[in-house]
Amino acid sequence: MGRKSIVKNRKEKNKKVEQWTQALLPKLKQTDLGELTMDDLALLMNKSKSTIYQYFTTKEEIFEYITQVRIDTLYTYKDEITAEILQLDYHYETLARILTEGAKDISAFYLKQLQQHYPNAWRIIEGFLFDLLEDLKQFYRFGIESGQFKPISVELLLKLDEFFILQLVTDDKFFNSSQKTLESMIKDYMFLKFEGLMK
């Protein structure tokens, strides 16, 4: 008869756990996430496996946590942008800064790997991206109606955003051939989009 697994209560995650899990991201830019073991993750985090198991039960849980922490910081864009729009003083640099901060230490290859191997973590990102697209739709309408933006098709603008946000950010071949980072590509995209829209 096999050993019964013992269900342990996990410790509550704190700022230190957040820091050492987020520190993983720059180390995983070109790593096949499907091949990683808990031993590998422990080594990369410079922690013992027993320390990791105090907070997490599986690799999936680790990647979901890392993703949720990063996405939670990205949701701050809503408050900053809404405040600027209400004051009719919107600067695209605010959104670009927040999104590039979110993409810091992340590669298109990493995002593609996350999508393939950790679908629950990817769904967290997708949820944020769909929220972002919905906010952009309202933002474009407001900008056009208030006369800040040129009268361009909102549907076209959203299609461009949808392609960039949902497809290009995981196209590691494109990024490899262009030698661009995800952060720099977001900056370029935001500059082209909003400088072109402004009257």
XYZ file of N, CA and C in Angstrom:
597
model
N 0.834 -1.173 0.000
C 0.000 0.000 0.000
C 0.881 1.239 0.000
N 0.598 2.180 -0.945
C 1.428 3.385 -1.080
C 1.207 4.358 0.060
N 2.173 5.245 0.222
C 2.055 6.276 1.257
C 0.951 7.250 0.922
N 0.210 7.639 1.924
C -0.814 8.663 1.706
C -0.144 10.028 1.766
N -0.548 10.876 0.851
C 0.042 12.215 0.880
C -0.523 12.984 2.065
N 0.330 13.738 2.674
C -0.080 14.527 3.838
C -0.432 15.929 3.352
N -1.642 16.350 3.660
C -2.063 17.693 3.273
C -1.531 18.666 4.306
N -0.690 19.577 3.848
C -0.108 20.554 4.759
C -0.744 21.912 4.511
N -0.892 22.656 5.577
C -1.336 24.032 5.416
C -0.150 24.850 4.912
N -0.396 25.612 3.899
C 0.676 26.447 3.344
C 0.738 27.772 4.103
N 1.944 28.312 4.169
C 2.116 29.615 4.809
C 1.524 30.701 3.915
N 1.100 31.767 4.542
C 0.588 32.906 3.782
C 1.739 33.583 3.044
N 1.514 33.909 1.776
C 2.569 34.542 0.978
C 2.725 35.996 1.402
N 3.968 36.432 1.494
C 4.258 37.788 1.937
C 5.132 38.512 0.912
N 5.588 39.698 1.277
C 6.389 40.527 0.349
C 7.674 39.813 -0.050
N 8.286 39.080 0.869
C 9.529 38.363 0.539
C 9.280 37.297 -0.518
N 8.186 36.553 -0.369
C 7.840 35.519 -1.351
C 7.590 36.177 -2.711
N 6.896 37.305 -2.680
C 6.653 38.053 -3.911
C 7.970 38.430 -4.584
N 8.919 38.893 -3.799
C 10.208 39.326 -4.351
C 10.989 38.169 -4.957
N 11.072 37.021 -4.231
C 11.890 35.955 -4.800
C 11.212 35.207 -5.927
N 9.895 35.281 -6.004
C 9.235 34.667 -7.173
C 9.322 35.600 -8.380
N 9.165 36.910 -8.160
C 9.288 37.856 -9.284
C 10.714 37.888 -9.823
N 11.698 37.620 -8.966
C 13.102 37.596 -9.402
C 13.374 36.446 -10.369
N 12.446 35.499 -10.436
C 12.564 34.387 -11.398
C 12.451 34.858 -12.849
N 11.607 35.869 -13.081
C 11.237 36.248 -14.445
C 12.419 36.516 -15.389
N 13.417 37.340 -14.999
C 14.521 37.557 -15.944
C 15.313 36.288 -16.257
N 15.244 35.295 -15.376
C 15.984 34.048 -15.589
C 15.247 33.086 -16.527
N 13.976 33.403 -16.836
C 13.151 32.477 -17.618
C 12.850 32.976 -19.034
N 13.539 34.034 -19.463
C 13.226 34.650 -20.759
C 13.329 33.673 -21.924
N 14.296 32.759 -21.868
C 14.486 31.802 -22.966
C 14.433 30.350 -22.474
N 13.691 30.117 -21.420
C 13.616 28.782 -20.823
C 12.348 28.062 -21.238
N 12.488 26.788 -21.575
C 11.318 25.960 -21.872
C 10.644 25.637 -20.539
N 9.525 26.296 -20.281
C 8.866 26.129 -18.982
C 8.333 24.722 -18.770
N 8.054 24.013 -19.856
C 7.534 22.655 -19.755
C 8.551 21.676 -19.199
N 9.824 22.001 -19.298
C 10.876 21.093 -18.829
C 11.329 21.397 -17.401
N 10.868 22.508 -16.846
C 11.301 22.890 -15.497
C 10.726 21.955 -14.438
N 11.545 21.602 -13.483
C 11.087 20.809 -12.331
C 11.066 21.717 -11.097
N 10.507 21.224 -10.025
C 10.535 21.984 -8.770
C 11.977 22.191 -8.312
N 12.838 21.205 -8.569
C 14.260 21.356 -8.230
C 14.866 22.528 -8.988
N 14.548 22.622 -10.295
C 15.065 23.721 -11.112
C 14.597 25.070 -10.566
N 13.308 25.142 -10.242
C 12.752 26.397 -9.734
C 13.388 26.777 -8.397
N 13.605 25.787 -7.540
C 14.250 26.045 -6.245
C 15.655 26.609 -6.462
N 16.381 26.006 -7.393
C 17.738 26.460 -7.706
C 17.723 27.888 -8.248
N 16.796 28.161 -9.179
C 16.693 29.498 -9.769
C 16.286 30.564 -8.754
N 15.479 30.160 -7.769
C 15.055 31.107 -6.738
C 16.039 31.173 -5.574
N 17.034 30.291 -5.624
C 18.034 30.238 -4.558
C 17.382 29.925 -3.205
N 16.425 28.999 -3.259
C 15.701 28.567 -2.067
C 15.723 27.046 -2.020
N 15.528 26.503 -0.838
C 15.438 25.047 -0.738
C 14.037 24.632 -1.193
N 13.941 23.395 -1.632
C 12.628 22.897 -2.053
C 11.654 22.899 -0.873
N 12.142 22.628 0.302
C 11.255 22.607 1.471
C 10.703 24.009 1.756
N 11.510 25.041 1.506
C 11.027 26.424 1.677
C 9.917 26.719 0.677
N 10.126 26.309 -0.561
C 9.116 26.551 -1.602
C 7.823 25.822 -1.264
N 7.943 24.592 -0.796
C 6.740 23.808 -0.472
C 5.984 24.357 0.752
N 6.614 25.258 1.489
C 5.891 25.905 2.582
C 4.824 26.865 2.040
N 5.022 27.320 0.790
C 4.110 28.315 0.196
C 3.342 27.800 -1.020
N 3.925 26.845 -1.736
C 3.325 26.375 -2.984
C 3.276 24.848 -3.021
N 2.240 24.310 -3.655
C 2.146 22.851 -3.775
C 2.636 22.356 -5.134
N 2.515 23.208 -6.177
C 2.875 22.768 -7.539
C 3.568 23.890 -8.316
N 4.181 23.504 -9.426
C 4.769 24.504 -10.335
C 3.677 25.417 -10.877
N 2.516 24.827 -11.185
C 1.397 25.606 -11.717
C 1.031 26.733 -10.756
N 1.015 26.393 -9.483
C 0.659 27.389 -8.470
C 1.687 28.518 -8.422
N 2.948 28.165 -8.601
C 4.013 29.181 -8.617
C 3.799 30.138 -9.781
N 3.548 29.586 -10.970
C 3.393 30.454 -12.145
C 2.099 31.267 -12.090
N 1.064 30.702 -11.499
C -0.175 31.476 -11.330
C 0.074 32.643 -10.371
N 0.817 32.385 -9.314
C 1.109 33.434 -8.331
C 1.967 34.539 -8.961
N 3.035 34.151 -9.648
C 3.915 35.132 -10.299
C 3.103 36.016 -11.246
N 2.232 35.384 -12.024
C 1.419 36.101 -13.006
C 0.436 37.030 -12.324
N -0.223 36.547 -11.272
C -1.223 37.369 -10.584
C -0.590 38.598 -9.951
N 0.584 38.431 -9.361
C 1.279 39.567 -8.731
C 1.585 40.634 -9.782
N 2.088 40.203 -10.928
C 2.436 41.164 -11.988
C 1.180 41.836 -12.540
N 0.132 41.069 -12.761
C -1.118 41.625 -13.302
C -1.758 42.591 -12.300
N -1.699 42.277 -11.013
C -2.256 43.177 -10.004
C -1.598 44.558 -10.068
N -0.293 44.586 -10.306
C 0.382 45.892 -10.426
C -0.064 46.612 -11.701
N -0.366 45.853 -12.754
C -0.791 46.471 -14.009
C -2.170 47.114 -13.912
N -3.009 46.604 -13.041
C -4.351 47.171 -12.933
C -4.336 48.609 -12.405
N -3.185 49.070 -11.945
C -3.094 50.470 -11.519
C -3.281 51.417 -12.690
N -3.081 50.923 -13.908
C -3.218 51.801 -15.082
C -4.616 52.407 -15.136
N -5.614 51.668 -14.682
C -6.997 52.139 -14.784
C -7.191 53.454 -14.034
N -6.707 53.512 -12.811
C -6.896 54.717 -12.003
C -6.149 55.912 -12.581
N -4.897 55.673 -12.987
C -4.095 56.780 -13.513
C -4.696 57.340 -14.804
N -5.069 56.445 -15.706
C -5.588 56.892 -16.996
C -6.946 57.559 -16.837
N -7.810 56.976 -16.007
C -9.136 57.563 -15.794
C -9.018 58.975 -15.255
N -8.110 59.197 -14.319
C -7.923 60.526 -13.734
C -7.480 61.522 -14.804
N -6.551 61.107 -15.663
C -6.068 62.005 -16.715
C -7.169 62.337 -17.720
N -7.950 61.328 -18.094
C -9.018 61.552 -19.073
C -10.048 62.529 -18.517
N -10.412 62.336 -17.254
C -11.417 63.208 -16.647
C -10.937 64.657 -16.581
N -9.631 64.835 -16.494
C -9.082 66.189 -16.466
C -8.768 66.691 -17.873
N -9.155 65.900 -18.901
C -8.864 66.225 -20.305
C -7.370 66.498 -20.491
N -6.565 65.731 -19.794
C -5.116 65.934 -19.840
C -4.419 64.587 -20.021
N -4.876 63.815 -21.007
C -4.326 62.477 -21.180
C -2.988 62.501 -21.904
N -2.051 61.725 -21.411
C -0.749 61.543 -22.059
C -0.553 60.049 -22.274
N -0.328 59.639 -23.518
C -0.193 58.208 -23.800
C 0.988 57.621 -23.046
N 1.938 58.484 -22.646
C 3.120 57.985 -21.945
C 2.739 57.271 -20.650
N 1.614 57.683 -20.043
C 1.185 57.031 -18.795
C 0.905 55.556 -19.041
N 0.094 55.269 -20.065
C -0.224 53.877 -20.385
C 1.028 53.129 -20.835
N 1.855 53.778 -21.661
C 3.084 53.131 -22.138
C 3.993 52.780 -20.971
N 4.118 53.700 -20.017
C 4.984 53.455 -18.849
C 4.478 52.278 -18.033
N 3.168 52.239 -17.801
C 2.595 51.166 -16.990
C 2.747 49.820 -17.690
N 2.459 49.785 -18.992
C 2.556 48.513 -19.730
C 4.000 48.039 -19.875
N 4.938 48.978 -20.076
C 6.341 48.553 -20.181
C 6.853 48.061 -18.831
N 6.354 48.663 -17.760
C 6.711 48.171 -16.424
C 6.188 46.749 -16.240
N 4.981 46.491 -16.757
C 4.407 45.149 -16.679
C 5.181 44.134 -17.496
N 5.785 44.603 -18.603
C 6.535 43.699 -19.485
C 7.999 43.557 -19.087
N 8.404 44.293 -18.061
C 9.800 44.268 -17.616
C 10.224 42.844 -17.273
N 11.373 42.446 -17.800
C 11.954 41.118 -17.543
C 11.165 39.966 -18.157
N 10.231 40.267 -19.060
C 9.432 39.218 -19.698
C 9.700 39.243 -21.195
N 9.818 38.068 -21.784
C 10.020 37.973 -23.233
C 8.789 37.374 -23.890
N 8.692 37.557 -25.208
C 7.599 36.939 -25.969
C 7.701 35.414 -25.855
N 8.932 34.889 -25.812
C 9.128 33.446 -25.680
C 8.548 32.955 -24.355
N 8.786 33.698 -23.279
C 8.245 33.330 -21.968
C 6.713 33.305 -22.009
N 6.116 34.339 -22.603
C 4.654 34.406 -22.671
C 4.082 33.241 -23.476
N 4.769 32.898 -24.569
C 4.314 31.764 -25.392
C 4.405 30.461 -24.605
N 5.482 30.296 -23.847
C 5.660 29.104 -23.017
C 4.589 29.029 -21.927
N 4.299 30.172 -21.340
C 3.268 30.226 -20.305
C 1.918 29.818 -20.891
N 1.633 30.319 -22.072
C 0.382 30.008 -22.779
C 0.268 28.502 -23.038
N 1.387 27.875 -23.415
C 1.380 26.445 -23.769
C 1.344 25.531 -22.543
N 2.104 25.873 -21.517
C 2.306 24.941 -20.396
C 1.505 25.256 -19.134
N 1.109 26.521 -18.977
C 0.388 26.905 -17.757
C -0.859 27.709 -18.125
N -1.871 27.031 -18.663
C -3.063 27.734 -19.159
C -3.799 28.563 -18.106
N -3.779 28.144 -16.842
C -4.449 28.936 -15.802
C -3.743 30.273 -15.591
N -2.415 30.242 -15.620
C -1.651 31.493 -15.503
C -1.909 32.371 -16.723
N -1.976 31.751 -17.905
C -2.225 32.524 -19.128
C -3.613 33.158 -19.090
N -4.587 32.471 -18.513
C -5.945 33.033 -18.431
C -5.973 34.311 -17.576
N -5.093 34.388 -16.594
C -4.994 35.606 -15.780
C -4.547 36.772 -16.672
N -3.554 36.511 -17.525
C -3.070 37.540 -18.450
C -4.156 37.901 -19.455
N -4.806 36.882 -19.999
C -5.874 37.116 -20.978
C -6.994 37.974 -20.390
N -7.367 37.696 -19.166
C -8.419 38.479 -18.513
C -8.041 39.949 -18.444
N -6.787 40.207 -18.092
C -6.307 41.581 -18.044
C -6.329 42.214 -19.438
N -5.878 41.467 -20.438
C -5.803 42.011 -21.797
C -7.189 42.335 -22.352
N -8.167 41.481 -22.060
C -9.535 41.771 -22.519
C -10.099 42.998 -21.801
N -9.778 43.144 -20.523
C -10.190 44.352 -19.791
C -9.545 45.589 -20.410
N -8.274 45.459 -20.756
C -7.545 46.569 -21.368
C -8.178 46.966 -22.698
N -8.526 45.985 -23.528
C -9.164 46.274 -24.815
C -10.497 46.996 -24.614
N -11.251 46.577 -23.617
C -12.543 47.227 -23.337
C -12.325 48.668 -22.897
N -11.316 48.888 -22.058
C -11.011 50.249 -21.609
C -10.536 51.122 -22.765
N -9.722 50.538 -23.648
C -9.238 51.295 -24.807
C -10.391 51.716 -25.714
N -11.392 50.832 -25.860
C -12.557 51.179 -26.679
C -13.233 52.436 -26.129
N -13.470 52.459 -24.810
C -14.104 53.625 -24.183
C -13.214 54.859 -24.322
N -11.935 54.632 -24.174
C -10.975 55.729 -24.252
C -10.955 56.352 -25.650
N -10.931 55.518 -26.693
C -10.938 56.049 -28.064
C -12.212 56.842 -28.334
N -13.341 56.291 -27.909
C -14.617 56.987 -28.117
C -14.608 58.348 -27.426
N -14.131 58.362 -26.188
C -14.079 59.611 -25.436
C -13.148 60.610 -26.127
N -11.981 60.134 -26.556
C -11.001 61.013 -27.201
C -11.526 61.615 -28.493
N -12.249 60.814 -29.266
C -12.814 61.300 -30.537
C -13.959 62.273 -30.270
N -14.854 61.883 -29.349
C -16.007 62.742 -29.039
C -15.590 64.071 -28.420
N -14.520 64.084 -27.644
C -14.073 65.332 -27.001
C -13.172 66.158 -27.900
N -12.853 65.615 -29.094
C -12.034 66.368 -30.041
C -10.538 66.260 -29.815
N -10.120 65.398 -28.891
C -8.679 65.224 -28.660
C -8.038 64.358 -29.741
N -8.827 63.394 -30.260
C -8.315 62.476 -31.272
C -8.944 62.762 -32.631
N -8.228 62.356 -33.665
C -8.776 62.427 -35.016
C -9.955 61.450 -35.121
N -10.927 61.727 -35.975
C -12.096 60.839 -36.095
C -11.782 59.571 -36.889
N -11.116 58.642 -36.225
C -10.711 57.373 -36.846
C -11.643 56.279 -36.346
N -11.853 55.243 -37.151
C -12.721 54.133 -36.769
C -12.239 53.466 -35.472
N -13.100 53.480 -34.469
C -12.777 52.842 -33.182
C -12.579 51.343 -33.385
N -13.394 50.738 -34.265
C -13.287 49.295 -34.534
C -11.916 48.954 -35.119
N -11.417 49.810 -36.026
C -10.096 49.581 -36.621
C -9.010 49.692 -35.558
N -9.102 50.718 -34.737
C -8.116 50.899 -33.668
C -8.086 49.677 -32.751
N -9.263 49.167 -32.424
C -9.339 47.998 -31.536
C -8.798 46.740 -32.202
N -9.026 46.596 -33.512
C -8.484 45.428 -34.240
C -6.965 45.445 -34.192
N -6.380 46.647 -34.380
C -4.917 46.776 -34.310
C -4.414 46.421 -32.917
N -5.123 46.930 -31.900
C -4.736 46.622 -30.517
C -4.868 45.128 -30.232
N -5.945 44.547 -30.720
C -6.199 43.121 -30.490
C -5.074 42.279 -31.083
N -4.656 42.631 -32.302
C -3.550 41.890 -32.927
C -2.278 42.059 -32.102
N -1.967 43.300 -31.750
C -0.733 43.556 -31.000
C -0.768 42.862 -29.645
N -1.876 43.032 -28.937
C -1.978 42.548 -27.565
C -2.107 41.031 -27.476
N -2.888 40.433 -28.369
C -3.182 39.007 -28.224
C -2.323 38.093 -29.095
N -1.683 38.647 -30.129
C -0.893 37.783 -31.005
C 0.583 38.158 -31.041
N 0.873 39.431 -31.258
C 2.266 39.815 -31.446
C 3.101 39.607 -30.186
N 2.500 39.816 -29.004
C 3.297 39.709 -27.772
C 3.780 38.285 -27.490
N 3.206 37.284 -28.153
C 3.694 35.912 -27.962
C 4.431 35.390 -29.199
N 4.693 36.270 -30.155
C 5.361 35.861 -31.403
C 6.879 35.969 -31.222
N 7.465 34.951 -30.596
C 8.895 35.007 -30.289
C 9.755 35.038 -31.548
N 9.282 34.471 -32.663
C 10.061 34.514 -33.916
C 10.194 35.945 -34.409
N 9.095 36.703 -34.323
C 9.135 38.107 -34.723
C 10.147 38.876 -33.879
N 10.117 38.660 -32.566
C 11.021 39.394 -31.685
C 12.470 38.978 -31.908
N 12.695 37.701 -32.186
C 14.059 37.237 -32.468
C 14.599 37.874 -33.738
N 13.757 37.948 -34.777
C 14.227 38.492 -36.055
C 14.378 40.013 -36.000
N 13.568 40.678 -35.174
C 13.637 42.144 -35.117
C 14.631 42.640 -34.069
N 15.106 41.732 -33.219
C 16.041 42.083 -32.134
C 15.445 43.104 -31.165
N 14.129 43.167 -31.083
C 13.446 44.104 -30.187
C 13.033 43.376 -28.913
N 12.985 44.116 -27.808
C 12.459 43.537 -26.579
C 10.964 43.847 -26.510
N 10.279 43.111 -25.674
C 8.852 43.353 -25.484
C 8.622 44.774 -24.970
N 9.478 45.219 -24.052
C 9.341 46.574 -23.504
C 9.487 47.631 -24.587
N 10.533 47.519 -25.413
C 10.761 48.539 -26.439
C 9.681 48.509 -27.514
N 9.152 47.312 -27.808
C 8.099 47.200 -28.812
C 6.807 47.861 -28.311
N 6.507 47.708 -27.038
C 5.321 48.360 -26.462
C 5.476 49.877 -26.554
N 6.653 50.398 -26.210
C 6.893 51.840 -26.295
C 6.688 52.335 -27.721
N 7.276 51.631 -28.685
C 7.153 52.033 -30.096
C 5.699 52.005 -30.549
N 4.991 50.948 -30.169
C 3.595 50.795 -30.582
C 2.739 51.923 -30.008
N 2.923 52.206 -28.716
C 2.138 53.254 -28.079
C 2.449 54.612 -28.698
N 3.714 54.856 -29.020
C 4.096 56.129 -29.637
C 3.403 56.285 -30.993
N 3.521 55.246 -31.838
C 2.898 55.307 -33.168
C 1.400 55.489 -33.070
N 0.769 54.728 -32.177
C -0.687 54.770 -32.061
C -1.154 56.150 -31.613
N -0.602 56.657 -30.539
C -1.178 57.869 -29.960
C -0.660 59.149 -30.605
N 0.572 59.133 -31.086
C 1.030 60.324 -31.817
C 0.224 60.455 -33.117
N -0.128 59.334 -33.714
C -0.939 59.363 -34.929
C -2.376 59.792 -34.667
N -2.879 59.506 -33.467
C -4.268 59.847 -33.132
C -4.444 61.306 -32.739
N -3.412 61.865 -32.101
C -3.567 63.217 -31.566
C -3.760 64.245 -32.666
N -4.624 65.194 -32.392
C -4.875 66.274 -33.365
C -3.762 67.291 -33.288
